[in-house]
mmCIF file of C-alpha atoms in Angstrom:
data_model
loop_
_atom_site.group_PDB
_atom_site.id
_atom_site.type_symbol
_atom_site.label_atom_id
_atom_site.label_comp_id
_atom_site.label_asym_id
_atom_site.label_seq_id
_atom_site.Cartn_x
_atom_site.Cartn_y
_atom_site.Cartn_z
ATOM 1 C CA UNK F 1 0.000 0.000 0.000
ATOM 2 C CA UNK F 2 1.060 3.644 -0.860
ATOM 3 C CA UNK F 3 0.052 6.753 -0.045
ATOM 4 C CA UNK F 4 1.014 10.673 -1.524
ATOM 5 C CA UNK F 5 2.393 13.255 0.900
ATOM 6 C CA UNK F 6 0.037 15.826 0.865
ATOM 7 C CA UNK F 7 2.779 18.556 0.742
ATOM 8 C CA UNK F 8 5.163 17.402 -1.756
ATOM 9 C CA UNK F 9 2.762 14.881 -3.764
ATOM 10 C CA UNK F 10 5.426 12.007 -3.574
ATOM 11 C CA UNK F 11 4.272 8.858 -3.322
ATOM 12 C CA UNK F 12 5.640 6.526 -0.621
ATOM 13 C CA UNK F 13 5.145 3.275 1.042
ATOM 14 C CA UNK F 14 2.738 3.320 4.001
ATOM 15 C CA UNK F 15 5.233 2.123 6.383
ATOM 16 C CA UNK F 16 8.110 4.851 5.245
ATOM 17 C CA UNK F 17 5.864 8.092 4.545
ATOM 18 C CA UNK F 18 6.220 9.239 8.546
ATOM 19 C CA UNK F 19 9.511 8.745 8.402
ATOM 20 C CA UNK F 20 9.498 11.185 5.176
ATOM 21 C CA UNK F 21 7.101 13.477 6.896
ATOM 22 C CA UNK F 22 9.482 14.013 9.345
ATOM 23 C CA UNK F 23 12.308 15.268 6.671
ATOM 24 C CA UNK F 24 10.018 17.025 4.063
ATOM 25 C CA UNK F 25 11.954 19.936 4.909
ATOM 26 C CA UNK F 26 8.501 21.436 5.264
ATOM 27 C CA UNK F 27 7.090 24.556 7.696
ATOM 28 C CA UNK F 28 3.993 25.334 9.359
ATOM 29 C CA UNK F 29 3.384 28.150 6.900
ATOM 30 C CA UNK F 30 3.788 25.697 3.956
ATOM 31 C CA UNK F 31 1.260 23.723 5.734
ATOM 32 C CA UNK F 32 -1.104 26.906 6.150
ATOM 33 C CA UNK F 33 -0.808 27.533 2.306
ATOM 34 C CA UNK F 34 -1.872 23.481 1.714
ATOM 35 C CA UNK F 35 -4.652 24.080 3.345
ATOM 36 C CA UNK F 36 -5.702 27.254 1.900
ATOM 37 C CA UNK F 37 -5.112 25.898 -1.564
ATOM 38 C CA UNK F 38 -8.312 23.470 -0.140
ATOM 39 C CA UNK F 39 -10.758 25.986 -0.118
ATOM 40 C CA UNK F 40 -13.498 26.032 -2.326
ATOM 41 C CA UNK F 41 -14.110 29.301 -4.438
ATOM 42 C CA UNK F 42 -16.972 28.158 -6.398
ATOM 43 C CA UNK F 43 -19.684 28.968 -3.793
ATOM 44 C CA UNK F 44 -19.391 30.691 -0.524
ATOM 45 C CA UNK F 45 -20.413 29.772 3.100
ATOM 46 C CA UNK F 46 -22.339 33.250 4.192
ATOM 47 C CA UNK F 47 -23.413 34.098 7.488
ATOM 48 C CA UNK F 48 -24.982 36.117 8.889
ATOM 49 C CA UNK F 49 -24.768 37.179 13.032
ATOM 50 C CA UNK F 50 -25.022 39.921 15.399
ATOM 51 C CA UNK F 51 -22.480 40.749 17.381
ATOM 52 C CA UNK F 52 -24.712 40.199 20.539
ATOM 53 C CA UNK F 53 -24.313 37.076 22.168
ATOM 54 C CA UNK F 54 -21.537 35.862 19.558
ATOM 55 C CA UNK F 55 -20.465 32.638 20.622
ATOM 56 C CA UNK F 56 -23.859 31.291 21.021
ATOM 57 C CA UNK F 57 -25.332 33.085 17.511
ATOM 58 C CA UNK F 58 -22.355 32.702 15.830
ATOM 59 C CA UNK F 59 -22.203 28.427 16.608
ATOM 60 C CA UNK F 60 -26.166 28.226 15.454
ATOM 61 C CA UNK F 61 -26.107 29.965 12.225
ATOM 62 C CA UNK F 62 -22.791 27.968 10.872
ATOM 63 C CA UNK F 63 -25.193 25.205 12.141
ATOM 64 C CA UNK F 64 -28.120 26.323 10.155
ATOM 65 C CA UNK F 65 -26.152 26.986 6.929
ATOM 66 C CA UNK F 66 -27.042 23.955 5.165
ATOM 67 C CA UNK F 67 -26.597 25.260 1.277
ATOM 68 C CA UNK F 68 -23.347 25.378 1.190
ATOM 69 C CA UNK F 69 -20.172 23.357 3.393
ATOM 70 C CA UNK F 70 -17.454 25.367 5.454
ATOM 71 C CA UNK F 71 -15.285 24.275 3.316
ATOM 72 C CA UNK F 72 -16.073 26.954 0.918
ATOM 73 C CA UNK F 73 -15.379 30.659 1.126
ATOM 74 C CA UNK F 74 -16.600 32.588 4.077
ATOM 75 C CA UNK F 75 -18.431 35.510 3.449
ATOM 76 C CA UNK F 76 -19.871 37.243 6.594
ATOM 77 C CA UNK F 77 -22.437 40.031 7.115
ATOM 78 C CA UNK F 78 -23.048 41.646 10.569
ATOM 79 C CA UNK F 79 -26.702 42.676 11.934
ATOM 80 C CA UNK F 80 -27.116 46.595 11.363
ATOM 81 C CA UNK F 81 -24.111 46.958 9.525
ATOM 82 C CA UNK F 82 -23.432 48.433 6.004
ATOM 83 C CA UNK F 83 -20.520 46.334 3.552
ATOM 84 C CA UNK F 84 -19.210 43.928 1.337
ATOM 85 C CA UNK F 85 -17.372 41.292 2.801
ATOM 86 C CA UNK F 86 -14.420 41.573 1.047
ATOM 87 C CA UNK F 87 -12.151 39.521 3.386
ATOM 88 C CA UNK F 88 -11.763 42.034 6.312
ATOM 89 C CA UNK F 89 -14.827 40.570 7.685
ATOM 90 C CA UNK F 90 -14.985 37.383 7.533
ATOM 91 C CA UNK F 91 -11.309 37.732 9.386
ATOM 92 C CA UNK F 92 -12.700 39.541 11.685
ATOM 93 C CA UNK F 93 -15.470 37.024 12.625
ATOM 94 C CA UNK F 94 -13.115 34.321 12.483
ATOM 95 C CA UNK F 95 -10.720 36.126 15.631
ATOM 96 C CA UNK F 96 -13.520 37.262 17.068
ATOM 97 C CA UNK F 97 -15.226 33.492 17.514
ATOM 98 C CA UNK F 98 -11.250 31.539 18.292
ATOM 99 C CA UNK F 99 -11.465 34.504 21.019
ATOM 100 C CA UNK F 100 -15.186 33.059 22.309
ATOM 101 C CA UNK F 101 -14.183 29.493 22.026
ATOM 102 C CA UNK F 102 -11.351 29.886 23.635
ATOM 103 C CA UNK F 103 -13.096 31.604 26.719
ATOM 104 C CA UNK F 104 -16.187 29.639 26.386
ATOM 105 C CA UNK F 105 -14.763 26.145 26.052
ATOM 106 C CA UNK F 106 -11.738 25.844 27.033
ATOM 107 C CA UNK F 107 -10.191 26.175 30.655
ATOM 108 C CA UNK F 108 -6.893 27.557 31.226
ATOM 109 C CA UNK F 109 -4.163 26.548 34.215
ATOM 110 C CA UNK F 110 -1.828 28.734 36.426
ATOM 111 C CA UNK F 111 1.100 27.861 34.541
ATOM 112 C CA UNK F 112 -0.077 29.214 31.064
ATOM 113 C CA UNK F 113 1.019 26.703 28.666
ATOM 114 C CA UNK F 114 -2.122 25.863 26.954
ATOM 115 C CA UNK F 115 -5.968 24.973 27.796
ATOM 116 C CA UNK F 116 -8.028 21.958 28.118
ATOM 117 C CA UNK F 117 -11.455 21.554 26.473
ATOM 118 C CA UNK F 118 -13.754 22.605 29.453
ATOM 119 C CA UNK F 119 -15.969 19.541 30.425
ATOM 120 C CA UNK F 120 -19.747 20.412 29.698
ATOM 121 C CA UNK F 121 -22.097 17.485 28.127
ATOM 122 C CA UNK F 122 -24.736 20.505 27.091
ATOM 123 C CA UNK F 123 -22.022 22.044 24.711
ATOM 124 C CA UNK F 124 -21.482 18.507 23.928
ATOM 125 C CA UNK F 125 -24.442 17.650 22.942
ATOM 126 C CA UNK F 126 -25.176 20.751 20.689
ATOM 127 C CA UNK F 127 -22.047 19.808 18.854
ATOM 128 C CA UNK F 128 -20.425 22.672 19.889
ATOM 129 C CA UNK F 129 -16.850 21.109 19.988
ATOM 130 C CA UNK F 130 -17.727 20.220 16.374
ATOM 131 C CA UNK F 131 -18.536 23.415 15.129
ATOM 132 C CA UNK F 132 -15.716 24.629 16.981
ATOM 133 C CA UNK F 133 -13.382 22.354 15.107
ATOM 134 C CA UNK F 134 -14.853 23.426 12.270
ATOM 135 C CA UNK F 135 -14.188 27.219 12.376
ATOM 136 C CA UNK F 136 -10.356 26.463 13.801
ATOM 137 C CA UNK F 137 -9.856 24.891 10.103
ATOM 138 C CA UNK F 138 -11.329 27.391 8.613
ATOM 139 C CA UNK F 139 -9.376 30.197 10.211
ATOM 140 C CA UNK F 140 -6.217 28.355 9.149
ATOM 141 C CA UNK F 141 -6.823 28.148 5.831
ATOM 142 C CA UNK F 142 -9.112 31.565 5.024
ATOM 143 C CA UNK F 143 -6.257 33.798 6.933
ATOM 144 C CA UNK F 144 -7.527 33.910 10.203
ATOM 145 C CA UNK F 145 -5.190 33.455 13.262
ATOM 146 C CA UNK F 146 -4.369 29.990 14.415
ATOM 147 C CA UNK F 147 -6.107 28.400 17.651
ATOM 148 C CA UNK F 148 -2.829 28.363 19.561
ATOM 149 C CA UNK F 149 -4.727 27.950 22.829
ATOM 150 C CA UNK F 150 -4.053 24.186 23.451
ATOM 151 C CA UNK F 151 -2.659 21.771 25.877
ATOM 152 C CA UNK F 152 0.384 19.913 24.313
ATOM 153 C CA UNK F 153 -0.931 16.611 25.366
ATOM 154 C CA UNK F 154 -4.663 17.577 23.511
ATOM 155 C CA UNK F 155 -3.126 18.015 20.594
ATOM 156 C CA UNK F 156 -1.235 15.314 20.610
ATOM 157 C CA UNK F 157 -4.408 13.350 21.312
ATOM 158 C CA UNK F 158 -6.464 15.113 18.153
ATOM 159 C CA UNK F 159 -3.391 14.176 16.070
ATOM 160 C CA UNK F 160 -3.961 10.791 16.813
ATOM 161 C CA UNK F 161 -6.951 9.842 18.309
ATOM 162 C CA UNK F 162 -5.379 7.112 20.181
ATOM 163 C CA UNK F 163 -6.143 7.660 23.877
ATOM 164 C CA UNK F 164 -3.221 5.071 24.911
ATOM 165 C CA UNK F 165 -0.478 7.433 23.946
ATOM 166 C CA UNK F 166 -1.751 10.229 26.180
ATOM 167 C CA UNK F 167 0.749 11.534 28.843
ATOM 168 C CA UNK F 168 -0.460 14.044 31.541
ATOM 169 C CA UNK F 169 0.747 14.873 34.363
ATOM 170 C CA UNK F 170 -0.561 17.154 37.692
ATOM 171 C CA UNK F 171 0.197 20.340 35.878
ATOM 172 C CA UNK F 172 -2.470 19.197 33.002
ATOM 173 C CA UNK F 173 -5.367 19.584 35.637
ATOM 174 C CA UNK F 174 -7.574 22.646 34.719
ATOM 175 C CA UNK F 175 -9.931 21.835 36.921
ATOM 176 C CA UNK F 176 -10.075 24.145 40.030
ATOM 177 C CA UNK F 177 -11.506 21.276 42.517
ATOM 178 C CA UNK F 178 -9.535 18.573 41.313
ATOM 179 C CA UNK F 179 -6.112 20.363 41.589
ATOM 180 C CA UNK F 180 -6.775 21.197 45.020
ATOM 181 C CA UNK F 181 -7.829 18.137 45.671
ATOM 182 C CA UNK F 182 -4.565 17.042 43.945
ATOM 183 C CA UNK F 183 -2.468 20.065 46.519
ATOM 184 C CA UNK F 184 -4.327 18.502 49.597
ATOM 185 C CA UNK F 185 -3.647 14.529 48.962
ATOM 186 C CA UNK F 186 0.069 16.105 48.374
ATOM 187 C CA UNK F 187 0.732 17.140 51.409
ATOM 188 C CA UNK F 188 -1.994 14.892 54.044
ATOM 189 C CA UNK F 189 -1.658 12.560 56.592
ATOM 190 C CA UNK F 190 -3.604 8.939 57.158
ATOM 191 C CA UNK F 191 -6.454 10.195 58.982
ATOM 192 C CA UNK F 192 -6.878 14.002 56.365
ATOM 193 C CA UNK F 193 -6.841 11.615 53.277
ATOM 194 C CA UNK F 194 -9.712 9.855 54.848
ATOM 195 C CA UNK F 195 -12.028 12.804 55.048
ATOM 196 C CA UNK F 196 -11.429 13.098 51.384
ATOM 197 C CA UNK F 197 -12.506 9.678 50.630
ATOM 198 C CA UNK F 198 -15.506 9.903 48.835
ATOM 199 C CA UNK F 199 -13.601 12.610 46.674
ATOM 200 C CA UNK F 200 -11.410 9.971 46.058
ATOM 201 C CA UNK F 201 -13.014 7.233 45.476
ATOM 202 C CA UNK F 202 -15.541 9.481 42.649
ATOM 203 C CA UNK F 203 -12.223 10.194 41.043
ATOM 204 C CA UNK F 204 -12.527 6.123 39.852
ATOM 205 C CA UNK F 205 -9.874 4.955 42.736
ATOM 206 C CA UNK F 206 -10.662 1.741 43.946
ATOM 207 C CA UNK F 207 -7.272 0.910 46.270
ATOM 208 C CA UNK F 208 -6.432 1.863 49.639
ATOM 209 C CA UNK F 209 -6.684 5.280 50.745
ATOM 210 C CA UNK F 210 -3.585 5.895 52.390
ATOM 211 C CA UNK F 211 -0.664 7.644 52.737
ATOM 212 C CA UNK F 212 1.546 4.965 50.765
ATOM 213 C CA UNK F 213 -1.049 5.158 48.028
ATOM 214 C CA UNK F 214 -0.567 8.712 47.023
ATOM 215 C CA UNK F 215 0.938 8.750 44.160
ATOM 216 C CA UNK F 216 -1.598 6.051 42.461
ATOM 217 C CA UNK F 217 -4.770 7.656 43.954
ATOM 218 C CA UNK F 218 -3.255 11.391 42.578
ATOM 219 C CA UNK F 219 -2.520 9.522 39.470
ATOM 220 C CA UNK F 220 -6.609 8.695 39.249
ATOM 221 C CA UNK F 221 -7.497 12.355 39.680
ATOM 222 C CA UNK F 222 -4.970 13.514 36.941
ATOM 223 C CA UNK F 223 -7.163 10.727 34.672
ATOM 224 C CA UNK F 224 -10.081 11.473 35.620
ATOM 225 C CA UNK F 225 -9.659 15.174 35.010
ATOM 226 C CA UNK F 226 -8.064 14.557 31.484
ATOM 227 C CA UNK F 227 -9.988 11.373 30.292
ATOM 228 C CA UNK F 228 -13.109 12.631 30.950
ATOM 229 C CA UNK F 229 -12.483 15.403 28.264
ATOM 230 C CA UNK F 230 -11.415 12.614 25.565
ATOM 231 C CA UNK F 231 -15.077 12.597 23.829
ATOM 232 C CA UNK F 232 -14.614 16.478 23.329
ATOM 233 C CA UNK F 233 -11.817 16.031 22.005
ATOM 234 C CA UNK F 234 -13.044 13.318 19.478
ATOM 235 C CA UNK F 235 -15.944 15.364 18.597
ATOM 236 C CA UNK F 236 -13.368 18.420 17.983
ATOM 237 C CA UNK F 237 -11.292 15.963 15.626
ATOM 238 C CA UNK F 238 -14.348 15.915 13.650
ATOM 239 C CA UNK F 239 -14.140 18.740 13.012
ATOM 240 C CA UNK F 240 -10.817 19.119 11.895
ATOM 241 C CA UNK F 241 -11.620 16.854 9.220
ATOM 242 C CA UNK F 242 -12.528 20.098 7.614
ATOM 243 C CA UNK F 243 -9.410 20.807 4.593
ATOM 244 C CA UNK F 244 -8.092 17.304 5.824
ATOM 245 C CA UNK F 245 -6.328 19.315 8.136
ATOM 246 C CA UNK F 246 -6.434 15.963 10.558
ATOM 247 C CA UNK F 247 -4.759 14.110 7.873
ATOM 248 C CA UNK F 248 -2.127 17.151 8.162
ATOM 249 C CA UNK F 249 -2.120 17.087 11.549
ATOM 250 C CA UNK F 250 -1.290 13.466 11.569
ATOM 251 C CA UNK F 251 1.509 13.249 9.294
ATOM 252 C CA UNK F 252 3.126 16.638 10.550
ATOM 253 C CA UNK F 253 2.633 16.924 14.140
ATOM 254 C CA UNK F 254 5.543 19.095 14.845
ATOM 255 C CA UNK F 255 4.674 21.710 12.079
ATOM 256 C CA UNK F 256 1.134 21.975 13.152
ATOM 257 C CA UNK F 257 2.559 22.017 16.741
ATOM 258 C CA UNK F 258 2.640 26.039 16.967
ATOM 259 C CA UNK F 259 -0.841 26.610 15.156
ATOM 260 C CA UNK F 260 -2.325 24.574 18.028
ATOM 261 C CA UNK F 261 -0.179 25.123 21.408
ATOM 262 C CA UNK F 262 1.190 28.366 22.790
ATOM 263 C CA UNK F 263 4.605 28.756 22.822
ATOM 264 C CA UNK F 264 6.936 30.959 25.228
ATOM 265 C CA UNK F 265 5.630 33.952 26.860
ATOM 266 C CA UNK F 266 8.339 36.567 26.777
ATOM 267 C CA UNK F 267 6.319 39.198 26.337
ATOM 268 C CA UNK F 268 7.587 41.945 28.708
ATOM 269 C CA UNK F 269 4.855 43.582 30.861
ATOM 270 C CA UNK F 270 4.668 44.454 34.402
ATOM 271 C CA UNK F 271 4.676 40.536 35.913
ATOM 272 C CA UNK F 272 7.830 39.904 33.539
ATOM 273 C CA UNK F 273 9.510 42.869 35.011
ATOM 274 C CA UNK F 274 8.457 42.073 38.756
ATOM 275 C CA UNK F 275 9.296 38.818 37.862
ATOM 276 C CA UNK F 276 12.891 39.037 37.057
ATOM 277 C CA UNK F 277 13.373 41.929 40.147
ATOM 278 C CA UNK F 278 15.094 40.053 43.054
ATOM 279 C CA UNK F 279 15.432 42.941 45.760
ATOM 280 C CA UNK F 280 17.786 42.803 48.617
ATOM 281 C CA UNK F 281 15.626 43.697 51.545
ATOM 282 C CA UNK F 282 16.526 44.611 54.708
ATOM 283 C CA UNK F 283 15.868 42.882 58.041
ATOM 284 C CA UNK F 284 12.070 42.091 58.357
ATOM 285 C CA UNK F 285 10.002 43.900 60.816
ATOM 286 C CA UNK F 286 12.952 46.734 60.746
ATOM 287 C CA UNK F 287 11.704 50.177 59.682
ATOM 288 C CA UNK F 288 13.772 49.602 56.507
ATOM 289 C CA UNK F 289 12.006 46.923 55.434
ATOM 290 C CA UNK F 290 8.994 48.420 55.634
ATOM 291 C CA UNK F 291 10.083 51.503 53.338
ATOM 292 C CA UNK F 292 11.429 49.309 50.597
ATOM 293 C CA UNK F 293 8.291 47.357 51.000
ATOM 294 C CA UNK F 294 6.249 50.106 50.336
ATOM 295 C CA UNK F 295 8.939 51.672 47.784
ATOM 296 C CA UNK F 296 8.362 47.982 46.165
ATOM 297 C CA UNK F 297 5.022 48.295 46.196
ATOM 298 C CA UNK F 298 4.601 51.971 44.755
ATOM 299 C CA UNK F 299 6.716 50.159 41.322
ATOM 300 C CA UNK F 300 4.675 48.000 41.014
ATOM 301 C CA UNK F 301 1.845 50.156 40.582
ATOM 302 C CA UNK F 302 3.674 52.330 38.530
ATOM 303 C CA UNK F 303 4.273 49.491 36.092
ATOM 304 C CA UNK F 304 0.564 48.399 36.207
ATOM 305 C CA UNK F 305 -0.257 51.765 35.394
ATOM 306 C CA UNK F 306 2.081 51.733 32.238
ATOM 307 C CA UNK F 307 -0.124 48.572 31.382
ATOM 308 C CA UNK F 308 -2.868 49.592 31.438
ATOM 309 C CA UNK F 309 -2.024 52.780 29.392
ATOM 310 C CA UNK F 310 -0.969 50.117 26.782
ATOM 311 C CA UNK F 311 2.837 51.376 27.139
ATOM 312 C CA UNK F 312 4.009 47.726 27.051
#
């Protein structure tokens, strides 16, 4: 069996074209022109949506648009307002929905490397996650900016769709309850694990609840918190289908890495600055301690100031 790279139309053996995918000597913005060359021109996907409520209007008319499939040109006309979509708009939609999705269904952690899909069976239901899916491919490919909002281990999971190659670990957990849950078990004795028990054992734990079980009953509450996400997930990947950009995503994980996961923030702003200040104080409780305190204190402010006047 053979099969063509998508990028470089070569055809290879089944068992060799990773391998090759690996050293196409490809980027991600050769990937983002592949998938723009996918869109239809023939017939456009209009729609039409007020800017009120976006998320929720947006997500039922490219629902409703059954004439036409998102795989054709957007075109996109907002209530009460006068022009052509000429491309400026339908951008615009398209950053103004990733910014919805992001905040609507997806749940971000303290360290800032990525989101996980936020665990609601309504949104499931509706097909939101689909939809969803859907408009992330089509902001890649109709010049839109990428959903770089991601968890490294979900999009290793959409690449693949094989749930045995997941790794998470305690800094994956989103979930406000569960990773205190996860701070607590850290750090309790016998008899404060055992007021948590039911916690625990809802988490899908069936061993002892002790002490020298910790790290296999935190391991169940990292699972439970990730797994329980996986038919999200599945339901996005359907909609990544859209431009075969799962097909893409598949044979080119690392290129498609940055459209999907934030990278670095180095961004300089006032927590970068306070971040990298290490000040010498002087003895605590001594009156100049509490002057460079307060001297520490007025900077900061000063710096949040600048912030907010967009001076960063």
């Amino acid at each position: 069996m053979t099969a063509e790279c998508p990028m470089c139309k070569k055809v290879f053996n089944v068992d060799v074209i990773e391998v090759h995918a690996s050293d196409c000597g490809l980027r991600s913005d050769d990937i983002l022109n592949w998938i723009s060359g996918q869109v239809e021109e023939t017939n456009t996907f209009s729609i039409c949506v007020s800017r009120t409520d976006l998320f929720t209007r947006g997500m039922q008319q490219w629902q409703r648009q059954k004439k036409t499939s998102p795989k054709c040109r957007l075109r996109v006309t907002f209530f009460g307002e006068a022009g052509i979509d000429t491309g400026a708009l339908s951008k615009e939609f398209l950053k103004e929905m990733l910014a919805e999705i992001e905040r609507k269904l997806f749940v971000c952690s303290a360290d800032k490397k990525g989101k996980n899909p936020l665990y609601c069976l309504n949104s499931l239901d509706q097909n939101y996650f689909r939809s969803a899916g859907e408009i992330m491919a089509a902001s890649l490919a109709q010049g839109g900016p990428p959903p770089a909002f991601m968890r490294e281990w979900c999009f290793r999971y959409l690449c693949s769709g094989d749930s045995d190659s997941i790794q998470v670990s305690a800094t994956d957990v989103t979930d406000r309850e569960l990773s205190l849950l996860i701070e607590t078990i850290s750090s309790a004795t016998d008899d404060e694990l055992g007021e948590h028990t039911d916690e625990i054992l809802n988490c899908g734990y069936t061993g002892r609840v002790s002490v020298e079980k910790k790290d296999h009953i935190i391991r169940a509450v990292i699972l439970q918190s990730t797994m329980r996400v996986v038919p999200v997930l599945d339901q996005l990947r359907k909609g990544l289908l859209l431009y075969d950009l799962l097909k893409i995503m598949n044979l080119y994980p690392e290129l498609c890495l940055p459209l999907f996961v934030p990278g670095d923030d180095d961004k300089v702003d006032a927590a970068f600055i306070l971040e990298k200040c290490h000040p010498d104080f002087s003895e605590k409780g001594s009156l100049k301690y509490s002057k460079e305190i307060n001297i520490m204190n007025l900077f900061q402010d000063f710096l949040q100031e600048l912030e907010d006047q967009g001076m960063f």
